[in-house]
Amino acid sequence: MNILLKEIRHNPLLWLLAFVPAVFIGEKLKPQAHAVLFVLTLLAIVPLAALLSHATESVAARTGDAVGGLLNATLGNLTELVIALTALRAGQHMLVKASIVGAIVTNSLFMLGASFFLGGMKFHVQEFNRVSARLQACLLFLAAVALLVPSALVQADAQKGAAMLQSLSLGLAVLLIVAYALGMFFSLKTHRELFAGAGHGEAGEAGEAGEAGEAGEAGEAPWPIGLALATLGGVTVLVALVSEVFVESVQHAAETFGMTPAFVGFIVVALVGAAAEMASAFSAARKNRLDLSVGIALGSASQIALFVAPVLMLLSYFLGPAPMDLQFWPGAVVMILIATLTAALVTNGGRSAWFVGVLLIMVYLVFAMTLYLLPPGTQ
Amino acid sequence: MNILLKEIRHNPLLWLLAFVPAVFIGEKLKPQAHAVLFVLTLLAIVPLAALLSHATESVAARTGDAVGGLLNATLGNLTELVIALTALRAGQHMLVKASIVGAIVTNSLFMLGASFFLGGMKFHVQEFNRVSARLQACLLFLAAVALLVPSALVQADAQKGAAMLQSLSLGLAVLLIVAYALGMFFSLKTHRELFAGAGHGEAGEAGEAGEAGEAGEAGEAPWPIGLALATLGGVTVLVALVSEVFVESVQHAAETFGMTPAFVGFIVVALVGAAAEMASAFSAARKNRLDLSVGIALGSASQIALFVAPVLMLLSYFLGPAPMDLQFWPGAVVMILIATLTAALVTNGGRSAWFVGVLLIMVYLVFAMTLYLLPPGTQ
Amino acid sequence: MNILLKEIRHNPLLWLLAFVPAVFIGEKLKPQAHAVLFVLTLLAIVPLAALLSHATESVAARTGDAVGGLLNATLGNLTELVIALTALRAGQHMLVKASIVGAIVTNSLFMLGASFFLGGMKFHVQEFNRVSARLQACLLFLAAVALLVPSALVQADAQKGAAMLQSLSLGLAVLLIVAYALGMFFSLKTHRELFAGAGHGEAGEAGEAGEAGEAGEAGEAPWPIGLALATLGGVTVLVALVSEVFVESVQHAAETFGMTPAFVGFIVVALVGAAAEMASAFSAARKNRLDLSVGIALGSASQIALFVAPVLMLLSYFLGPAPMDLQFWPGAVVMILIATLTAALVTNGGRSAWFVGVLLIMVYLVFAMTLYLLPPGTQ
């Protein structure tokens, strides 16, 4: 517990934890002040995400790389998962899908781009393991195809189409999870030597925690397992409670701020949910450990596309009012496809300079700008 | 003749030849038993395709690489061509187009992917000539563009549109054949040294027969030219007769088995038609001769896209009730484009491991699953 | 002035200058003879474009590479800009957009392809700086995304949509110009060593003029600065006057010749406007200076996409009856995207042979053929 307090004292990001009780007090006193509650929940989720991410790393650092990778898959994107589950229980499939697409696009464009840019500001040319980047890009491409083909082949107007869409979504969900599992098996077991330094990247934050531990940096040292597990449990409950307020307030707040729901779902939620991972990725880029940045950014994106999204779809059968399908509206599929192609194009060479980051951020800005200006009716 | 019998004795695949007479007997006795006839024709076409492929190799092995390549272009996909011609004469343009798209997608995703996977089960990492793979991928890309642009630019609702579509299809057909011929000239004549071991790949099965002959493997030794030509003629007639029964029974059979026509056209016909080539490609992959596998898979796909499809379109002016155009429905164009992009993406590096094969097969499964579940009305 | 006359005597292309007075005489005497005027303006624009291009080179050769690059950006595509401005003032947004898309597609497919083909006829295999080609391809890709996403996300049927489209176009225009400026800064300043020989390519015709001057080739030696500036001013006025006749006559003439307006806008105007740059690119390719050819072709395409198009859009607020947006019809966006992908695919390896050129030209022919046959109503 001392370690936890010490960490909170040293990490200014964690001071935002003060907003967690503020959310619950606010919700009791003024349940109709949606705009205020919305801002409070945003501010409260950021430090909780950071704690969650650190606790996950600490647990993963205890295990081997294979189990660590699996842990990362299940826990690394926990914030996104909890927010999405809350929205799922409320039957808000639209918000769930928007946050999935937003997380994929934000991770593979903004997080990767900002890493390249920040790293490029300090180093003239940076190199990274392109085998690892290619694997992640290929996995993302598979996910994009899995989401694109149904939309292209199906005009689900008839009732028959809807039933068929549900079966197809089930099949695709299983297929994506299998592909993800085989990809982990490939990169962590049978061909791990190809992923050299990138093995850590694939294992995401676990690897970072491990390396950081070796480097002896106080702020990122792994916690004792008991503390880590307790934090994991406690913070998950807190995130779940805060998310509930967030999901309730988000639509009203969007109207108040003049933001389209699409913009909130894609951009705001995605940036908040990934805040902690971004801090890790950016700091790694500035230490010239671009393998790690690419691993976090693309690894996280492919985790969401091939693991979190299908799992949410499967869970929708048990939670919430109606099962969710995997059909995304055309604009979302186009964004995922473009994000994937862009990431594949720029990571192909295994080298980076600041302008590569600018290009990625520009593509992200095109999306953000379009979503911000989108008339509320159309999505 | 002895050689032929000896080969049939040694090759279990050829024992299926017993189903050829069964088709004709069945058609005489029970012309209404569509489901049974459908299964019988499937089983009969596989060994005929194998014989045809072997006879073609034997003829091609006698000639130089340039003529051999041309022979392969005209004869290598003979099974598909005969099935398509039968459907063309029956005016079933839908089935013709489905089998063209199915053959392209099956060859460039499933055949390539299974070769990578089977080869990767035995060898840790395999290398192949990427120049050859890139040429084939570029040719496929050109074909995909030639099929995509008309669909994207034309809304052929008016009568004017239909007439224009026919002229455009004629122009595109000529253009694709010219591109294919120039591509052969480039890889077999002016720049053959770039295609080193892949020259065999490009020459497809011809190359394999030649190499196998050197290696002295009894089962794959080239036949005497007389036997080869006689087999070529006789088997072509048999395939034509069996195909006629197949085309008649396929639609009724699909209903009986609860399969959509799209699934039958794309997946079942394509897998059957390419059975023999697959056997060659898989065996080459397991002998670590991946150049040959890639050559057969992508070479066959580009042959169909740039040679078989345009030739069928041109022949439709002389055969069948009405000329066929080259406009494919959007879903088909999307599948060709994705198959091409996927093949280009994974062959770009010139190296392969088992997971690359898994990725290709997964993309294929996404297509197959969607087509299997597609409501019969929509295509 | 002597130099100018001497150059005109030595360069047969410039003899076409005789058609410039012919245009004005024709317009006075027979303002209704649209078809004749159209042909005369085409013939008059070609030599004016050549003079303009040479004058720009001469000015750019005086300055450093950084300023030279900027000069090329503003002046290199001056012919296209003046034609487009004239059309903009006449409120013909359709023609402006067609000429923008046509210039991008023609430069990145036909000019690049013909350079590869002509170079490949003389040299077996040619190499070029792939870093530079990749940067241009990435910039083009960004522009394609910026034009694609709005069309994919917006169904601008409502009035709200139209207002939103205008704001979005403004935002995208600023974004593209910033990206272009940063790209220049990157390739000419911070990372110029990566663009080695390609630095000349990026600087386009400036580089060529500089090198040609060193080589002492009389026909391409830079002019004295006074002559260059005077020519620049005088010829710009002439191009503007001729363009006015051109824009007036183009629609009537298209009908007379049975060409669709789309074909005229995309293909004829683009080929005419780029005539002079093509002469430079082809001659460089045949001198085995492929870096320069690629630089002119792709550099010019990205200039138009990221600089000329947004500037035209911004200028439409001050010139012409109504502001122009950046929404292109779907077929145009597909063409830009395919042209970009094709250019990225074939320049990826940094090597070229004649067949690569054939492939690019074939893709261009697919577009040209489709546009030629397009029924006049649809675009």
GROMACS .gro file of C-alpha atoms in nm, chain A residues 120 123-125 329-332 334-335 338 341-342 345-346 348-349 351-356 358-359 362-363 365-367 369-371 373-376 378-379, chain C residues 131 134-135 137-139 141-142 145-146 148-150 152-155 160-161 164 167-168 171-172 175-176 178-179 182-183 185-186 190-191 193-194 341 344 348:
model
   78
  120GLY     CA    1   1.186   1.192  -3.474
  123PHE     CA    2   1.659   1.126  -3.333
  124HIS     CA    3   1.731   1.185  -3.703
  125VAL     CA    4   1.629   0.840  -3.827
  329TRP     CA    5  -2.153   0.143  -4.112
  330PRO     CA    6  -1.956   0.195  -4.435
  331GLY     CA    7  -1.770   0.505  -4.317
  332ALA     CA    8  -1.631   0.314  -4.018
  334VAL     CA    9  -1.344   0.272  -4.471
  335MET     CA   10  -1.166   0.435  -4.176
  338ILE     CA   11  -0.744   0.327  -4.450
  341LEU     CA   12  -0.326   0.050  -4.518
  342THR     CA   13  -0.156   0.365  -4.388
  345LEU     CA   14   0.256   0.153  -4.588
  346VAL     CA   15   0.463   0.354  -4.341
  348ASN     CA   16   0.691  -0.138  -4.437
  349GLY     CA   17   1.047  -0.005  -4.448
  351ARG     CA   18   1.262   0.310  -4.062
  352SER     CA   19   1.106   0.629  -3.941
  353ALA     CA   20   1.166   1.004  -3.933
  354TRP     CA   21   0.954   1.290  -3.802
  355PHE     CA   22   0.762   1.340  -4.126
  356VAL     CA   23   0.630   0.982  -4.117
  358VAL     CA   24   0.322   1.392  -3.943
  359LEU     CA   25   0.166   1.190  -4.225
  362MET     CA   26  -0.262   1.416  -4.078
  363VAL     CA   27  -0.467   1.113  -4.181
  365LEU     CA   28  -0.689   1.472  -3.844
  366VAL     CA   29  -0.882   1.415  -4.168
  367PHE     CA   30  -1.096   1.161  -3.982
  369MET     CA   31  -1.229   1.683  -3.874
  370THR     CA   32  -1.488   1.495  -4.077
  371LEU     CA   33  -1.644   1.339  -3.767
  373LEU     CA   34  -1.841   1.837  -3.870
  374LEU     CA   35  -2.069   1.542  -3.943
  375PRO     CA   36  -2.436   1.642  -3.911
  376PRO     CA   37  -2.578   1.464  -3.601
  378THR     CA   38  -2.589   1.084  -4.036
  379GLN     CA   39  -2.321   0.839  -3.929
  889VAL     CA   40   1.289   0.706  -5.069
  892ARG     CA   41   0.783   0.672  -5.146
  893LEU     CA   42   0.752   1.022  -5.001
  895ALA     CA   43   0.343   0.829  -5.301
  896CYS     CA   44   0.267   0.886  -4.932
  897LEU     CA   45   0.174   1.249  -4.997
  899PHE     CA   46  -0.206   0.878  -5.052
  900LEU     CA   47  -0.281   1.145  -4.791
  903VAL     CA   48  -0.767   0.993  -4.820
  904ALA     CA   49  -0.854   1.360  -4.771
  906LEU     CA   50  -1.214   0.996  -5.008
  907VAL     CA   51  -1.323   1.024  -4.646
  908PRO     CA   52  -1.569   1.311  -4.690
  910ALA     CA   53  -1.753   0.809  -4.777
  911LEU     CA   54  -1.883   0.968  -4.458
  912VAL     CA   55  -2.109   1.238  -4.592
  913GLN     CA   56  -2.435   1.202  -4.776
  918LYS     CA   57  -2.701   2.112  -4.342
  919GLY     CA   58  -2.477   1.871  -4.528
  922MET     CA   59  -2.085   2.123  -4.341
  925SER     CA   60  -1.637   2.391  -4.371
  926LEU     CA   61  -1.485   2.047  -4.414
  929GLY     CA   62  -1.028   2.247  -4.316
  930LEU     CA   63  -0.897   1.983  -4.553
  933LEU     CA   64  -0.440   2.055  -4.385
  934LEU     CA   65  -0.317   1.952  -4.731
  936VAL     CA   66   0.041   2.232  -4.437
  937ALA     CA   67   0.130   1.869  -4.518
  940LEU     CA   68   0.611   2.011  -4.417
  941GLY     CA   69   0.695   1.754  -4.684
  943PHE     CA   70   1.074   2.113  -4.543
  944PHE     CA   71   1.148   1.746  -4.476
  948THR     CA   72   1.599   1.829  -4.243
  949HIS     CA   73   1.648   1.501  -4.432
  951GLU     CA   74   2.063   1.356  -4.759
  952LEU     CA   75   1.804   1.074  -4.791
 1099LEU     CA   76  -0.184   0.259  -5.504
 1102ALA     CA   77   0.314   0.309  -5.470
 1106ASN     CA   78   0.825   0.035  -5.402
   0.00000   0.00000   0.00000
